[in-house]
Short mmCIF file of C-alpha atoms and ligand atoms in Angstrom, two decimals:
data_model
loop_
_atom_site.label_atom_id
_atom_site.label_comp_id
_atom_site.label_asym_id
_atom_site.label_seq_id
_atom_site.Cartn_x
_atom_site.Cartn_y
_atom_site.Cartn_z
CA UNK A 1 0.00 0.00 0.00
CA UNK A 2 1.55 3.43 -0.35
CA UNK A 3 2.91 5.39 1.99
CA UNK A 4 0.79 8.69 3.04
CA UNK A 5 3.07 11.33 2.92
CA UNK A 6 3.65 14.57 5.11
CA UNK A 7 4.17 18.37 4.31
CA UNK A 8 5.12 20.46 7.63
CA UNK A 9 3.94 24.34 7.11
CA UNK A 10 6.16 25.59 9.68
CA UNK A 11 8.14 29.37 10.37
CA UNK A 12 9.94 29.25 13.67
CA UNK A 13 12.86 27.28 15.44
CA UNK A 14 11.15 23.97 14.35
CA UNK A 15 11.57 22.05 17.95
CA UNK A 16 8.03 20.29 16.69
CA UNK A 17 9.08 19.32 13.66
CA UNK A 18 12.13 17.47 14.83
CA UNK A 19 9.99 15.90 16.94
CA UNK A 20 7.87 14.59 14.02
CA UNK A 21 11.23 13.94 11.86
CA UNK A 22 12.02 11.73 14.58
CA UNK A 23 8.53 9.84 14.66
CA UNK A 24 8.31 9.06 11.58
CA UNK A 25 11.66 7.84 10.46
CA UNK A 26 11.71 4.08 8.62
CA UNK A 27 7.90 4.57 9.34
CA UNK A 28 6.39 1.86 7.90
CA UNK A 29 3.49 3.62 6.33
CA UNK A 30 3.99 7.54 6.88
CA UNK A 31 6.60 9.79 5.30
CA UNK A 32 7.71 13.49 5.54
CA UNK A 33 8.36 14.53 2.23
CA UNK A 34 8.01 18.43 2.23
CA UNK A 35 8.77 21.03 4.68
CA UNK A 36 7.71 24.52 3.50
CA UNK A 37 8.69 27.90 5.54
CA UNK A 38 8.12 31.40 4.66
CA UNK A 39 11.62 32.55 6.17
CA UNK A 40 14.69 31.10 4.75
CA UNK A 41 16.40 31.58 8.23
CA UNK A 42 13.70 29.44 10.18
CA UNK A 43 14.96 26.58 11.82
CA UNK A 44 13.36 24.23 10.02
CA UNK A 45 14.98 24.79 7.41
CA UNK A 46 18.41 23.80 8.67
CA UNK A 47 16.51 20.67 9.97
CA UNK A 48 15.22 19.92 6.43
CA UNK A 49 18.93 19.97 5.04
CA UNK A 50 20.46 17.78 7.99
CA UNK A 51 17.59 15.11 7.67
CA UNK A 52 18.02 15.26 4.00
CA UNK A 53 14.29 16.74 3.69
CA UNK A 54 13.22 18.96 0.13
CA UNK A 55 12.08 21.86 1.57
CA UNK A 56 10.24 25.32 0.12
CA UNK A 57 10.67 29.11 1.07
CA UNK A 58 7.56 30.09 0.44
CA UNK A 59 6.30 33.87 1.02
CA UNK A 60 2.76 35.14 1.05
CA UNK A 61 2.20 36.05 -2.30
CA UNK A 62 3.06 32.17 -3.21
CA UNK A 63 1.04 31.13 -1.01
CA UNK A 64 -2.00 32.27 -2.01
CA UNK A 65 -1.34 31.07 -5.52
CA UNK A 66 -3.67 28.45 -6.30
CA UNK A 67 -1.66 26.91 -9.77
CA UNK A 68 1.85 27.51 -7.37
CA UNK A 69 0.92 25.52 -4.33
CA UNK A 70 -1.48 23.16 -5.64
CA UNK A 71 1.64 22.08 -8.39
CA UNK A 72 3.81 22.07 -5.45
CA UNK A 73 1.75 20.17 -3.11
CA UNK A 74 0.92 17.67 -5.84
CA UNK A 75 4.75 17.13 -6.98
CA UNK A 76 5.36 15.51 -3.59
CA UNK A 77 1.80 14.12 -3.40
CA UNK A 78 1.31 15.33 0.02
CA UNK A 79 -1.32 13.27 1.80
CA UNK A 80 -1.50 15.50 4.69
CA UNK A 81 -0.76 19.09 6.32
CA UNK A 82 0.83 19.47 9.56
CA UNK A 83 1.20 23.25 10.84
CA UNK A 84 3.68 23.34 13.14
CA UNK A 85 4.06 27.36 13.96
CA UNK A 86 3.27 29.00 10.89
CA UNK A 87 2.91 31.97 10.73
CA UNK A 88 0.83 32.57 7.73
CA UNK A 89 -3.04 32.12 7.23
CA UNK A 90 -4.03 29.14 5.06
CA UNK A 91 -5.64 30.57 1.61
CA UNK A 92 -9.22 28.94 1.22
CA UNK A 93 -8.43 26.97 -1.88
CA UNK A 94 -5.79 24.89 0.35
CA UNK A 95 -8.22 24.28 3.20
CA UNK A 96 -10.71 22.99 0.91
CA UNK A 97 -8.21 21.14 -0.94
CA UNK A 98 -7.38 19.60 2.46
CA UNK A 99 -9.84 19.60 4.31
CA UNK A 100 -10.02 17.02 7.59
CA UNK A 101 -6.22 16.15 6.22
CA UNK A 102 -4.73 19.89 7.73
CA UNK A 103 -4.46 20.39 11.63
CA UNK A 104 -2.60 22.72 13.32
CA UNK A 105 -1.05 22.94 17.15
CA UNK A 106 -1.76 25.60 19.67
CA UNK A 107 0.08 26.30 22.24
CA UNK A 108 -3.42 27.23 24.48
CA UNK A 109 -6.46 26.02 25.03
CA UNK A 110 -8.73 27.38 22.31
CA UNK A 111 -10.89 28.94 21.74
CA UNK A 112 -9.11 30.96 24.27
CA UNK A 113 -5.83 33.01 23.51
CA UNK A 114 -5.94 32.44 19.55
CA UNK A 115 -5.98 33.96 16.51
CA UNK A 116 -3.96 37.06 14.63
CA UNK A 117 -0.89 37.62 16.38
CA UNK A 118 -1.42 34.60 19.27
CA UNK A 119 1.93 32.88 19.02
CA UNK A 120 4.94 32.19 20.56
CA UNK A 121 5.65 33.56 23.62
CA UNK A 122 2.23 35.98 23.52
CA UNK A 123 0.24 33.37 23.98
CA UNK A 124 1.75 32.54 27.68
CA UNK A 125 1.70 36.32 28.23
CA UNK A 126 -1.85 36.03 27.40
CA UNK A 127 -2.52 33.37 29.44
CA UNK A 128 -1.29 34.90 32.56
CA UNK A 129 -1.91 38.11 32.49
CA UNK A 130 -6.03 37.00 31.99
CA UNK A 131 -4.90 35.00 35.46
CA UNK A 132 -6.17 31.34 33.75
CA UNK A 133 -5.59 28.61 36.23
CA UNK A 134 -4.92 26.27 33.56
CA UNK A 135 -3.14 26.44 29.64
CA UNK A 136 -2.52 23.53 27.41
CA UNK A 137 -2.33 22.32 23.94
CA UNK A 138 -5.04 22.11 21.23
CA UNK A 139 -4.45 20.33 17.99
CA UNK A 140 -7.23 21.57 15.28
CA UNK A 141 -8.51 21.36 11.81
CA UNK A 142 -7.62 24.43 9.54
CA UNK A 143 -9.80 26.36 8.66
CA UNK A 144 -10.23 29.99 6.65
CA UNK A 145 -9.72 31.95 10.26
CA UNK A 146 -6.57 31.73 12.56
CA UNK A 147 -6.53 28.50 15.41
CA UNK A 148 -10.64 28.62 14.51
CA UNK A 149 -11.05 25.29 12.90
CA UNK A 150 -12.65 22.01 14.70
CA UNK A 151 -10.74 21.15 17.81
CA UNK A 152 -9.91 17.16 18.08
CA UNK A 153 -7.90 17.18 20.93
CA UNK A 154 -6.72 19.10 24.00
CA UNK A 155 -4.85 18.39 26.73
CA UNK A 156 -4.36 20.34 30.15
CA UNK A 157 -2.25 22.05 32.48
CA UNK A 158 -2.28 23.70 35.49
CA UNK A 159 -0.42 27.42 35.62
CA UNK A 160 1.54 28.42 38.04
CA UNK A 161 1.37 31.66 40.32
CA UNK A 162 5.20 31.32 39.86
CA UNK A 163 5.32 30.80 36.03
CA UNK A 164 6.33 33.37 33.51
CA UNK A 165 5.97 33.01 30.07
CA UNK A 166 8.94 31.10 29.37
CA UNK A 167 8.59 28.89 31.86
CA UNK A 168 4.69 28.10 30.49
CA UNK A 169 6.12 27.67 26.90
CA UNK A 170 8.90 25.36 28.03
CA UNK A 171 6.07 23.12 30.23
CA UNK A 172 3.93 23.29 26.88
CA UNK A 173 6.33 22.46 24.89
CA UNK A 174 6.53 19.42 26.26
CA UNK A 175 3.34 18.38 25.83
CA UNK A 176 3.12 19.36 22.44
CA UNK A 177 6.53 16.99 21.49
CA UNK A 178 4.43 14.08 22.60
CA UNK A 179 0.99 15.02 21.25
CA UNK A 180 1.55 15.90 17.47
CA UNK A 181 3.62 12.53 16.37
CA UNK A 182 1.24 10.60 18.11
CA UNK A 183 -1.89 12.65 16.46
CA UNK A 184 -0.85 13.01 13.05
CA UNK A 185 0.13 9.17 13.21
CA UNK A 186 -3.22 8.68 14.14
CA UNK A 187 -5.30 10.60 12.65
CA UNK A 188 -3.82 9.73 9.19
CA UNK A 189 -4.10 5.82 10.09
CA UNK A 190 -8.21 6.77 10.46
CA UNK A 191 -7.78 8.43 6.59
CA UNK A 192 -10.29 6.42 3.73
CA UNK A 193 -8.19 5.65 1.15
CA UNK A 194 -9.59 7.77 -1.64
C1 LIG B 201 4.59 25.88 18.95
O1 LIG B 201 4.52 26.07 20.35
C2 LIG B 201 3.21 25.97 18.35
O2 LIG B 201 2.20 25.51 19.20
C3 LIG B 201 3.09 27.44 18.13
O3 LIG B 201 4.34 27.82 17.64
C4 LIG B 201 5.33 27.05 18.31
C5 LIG B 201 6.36 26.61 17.29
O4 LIG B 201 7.47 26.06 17.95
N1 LIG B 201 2.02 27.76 17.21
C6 LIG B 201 1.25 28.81 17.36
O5 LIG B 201 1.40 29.64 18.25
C7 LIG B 201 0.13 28.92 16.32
N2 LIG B 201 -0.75 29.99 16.60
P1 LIG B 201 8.55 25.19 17.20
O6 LIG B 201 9.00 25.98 15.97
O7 LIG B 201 9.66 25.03 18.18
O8 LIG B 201 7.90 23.89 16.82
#
């Protein structure tokens, strides 16, 4: 049977997408195949060329190309969209392309500290300055609007009077490292061959 195969939409340092690298190495059934970044100096990139990963700089104008992406996408025959800090909003004609095979991780419990400008360390910021007794991780579908789409999992946390925003992203961080291999594995194991 063939092998589904991953693109990671990522923009940042990339500590998630190692984490899926890792996972899915000599997979028997699941491949990363495409890692596409809109900044050239993003971390993932580096990770790309050290795993021996084609990758894509990508900016916004590209992205909301419908003949550039959907070539792109269907050069590698990418099964299935993981967004793992990206920046950028997904242009309709890619969530409807994949729609139910694109999630994205959030590093809060949504619908609560998301959308435009909710990432990285604002998030935490967020989190503590609205005094929440507890964060977390949501993994989602995409959809048109920023961390809106259909939640399939979440997973808790308590905050700490004592924890700053670093020390939140750090303890939600972890979380996420576990959660997204074992999610994308699964939810792309539940996928109807089409
Ligand atoms: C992750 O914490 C992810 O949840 C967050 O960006 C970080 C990327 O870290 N995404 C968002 O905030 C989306 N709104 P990484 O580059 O080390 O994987």
């Amino acid at each position: 049977m063939k092998k589904r195969r991953i693109a990671i939409f990522a923009s940042g340092d990339g500590t998630n997408t190692e984490k899926l690298i890792k996972h899915f190495k000599n997979h028997s059934s699941i491949s990363i195949e495409l890692i596409i970044s809109n900044s050239s100096k993003a971390g993932v990139i580096k990770l790309a060329q050290k795993n021996d990963i084609q990758y894509s700089v990508i900016n916004k104008s590209l992205l909301t190309n419908n003949s550039y992406m959907t070539s792109l996408l269907n050069l590698y025959d990418i099964d299935f969209i993981v967004l793992a800090g990206f920046l950028l909003l997904m242009p309709p004609f890619l969530v409807k392309m994949y729609d139910q095979r694109m999630i994205n991780i959030h590093p809060a419990l949504l619908p609560k500290h998301g959308g435009k400008g909710m990432y990285g360390l604002n998030v935490h910021q967020s989190v503590i300055s609205a005094g929440d007794l507890e964060t977390g991780v949501t993994i989602h579908y995409v959809n048109e609007s920023f961390d809106k789409g259909k939640i399939i999992f979440q997973e808790k946390l308590k905050v700490d009077r004592r924890d700053t925003a670093e020390k939140l992203s750090k303890k939600v961080q972890e979380i996420e490292h576990r959660v997204l291999p074992e999610w994308t594995e699964k939810l792309i194991s539940q996928m109807s061959y089409y």
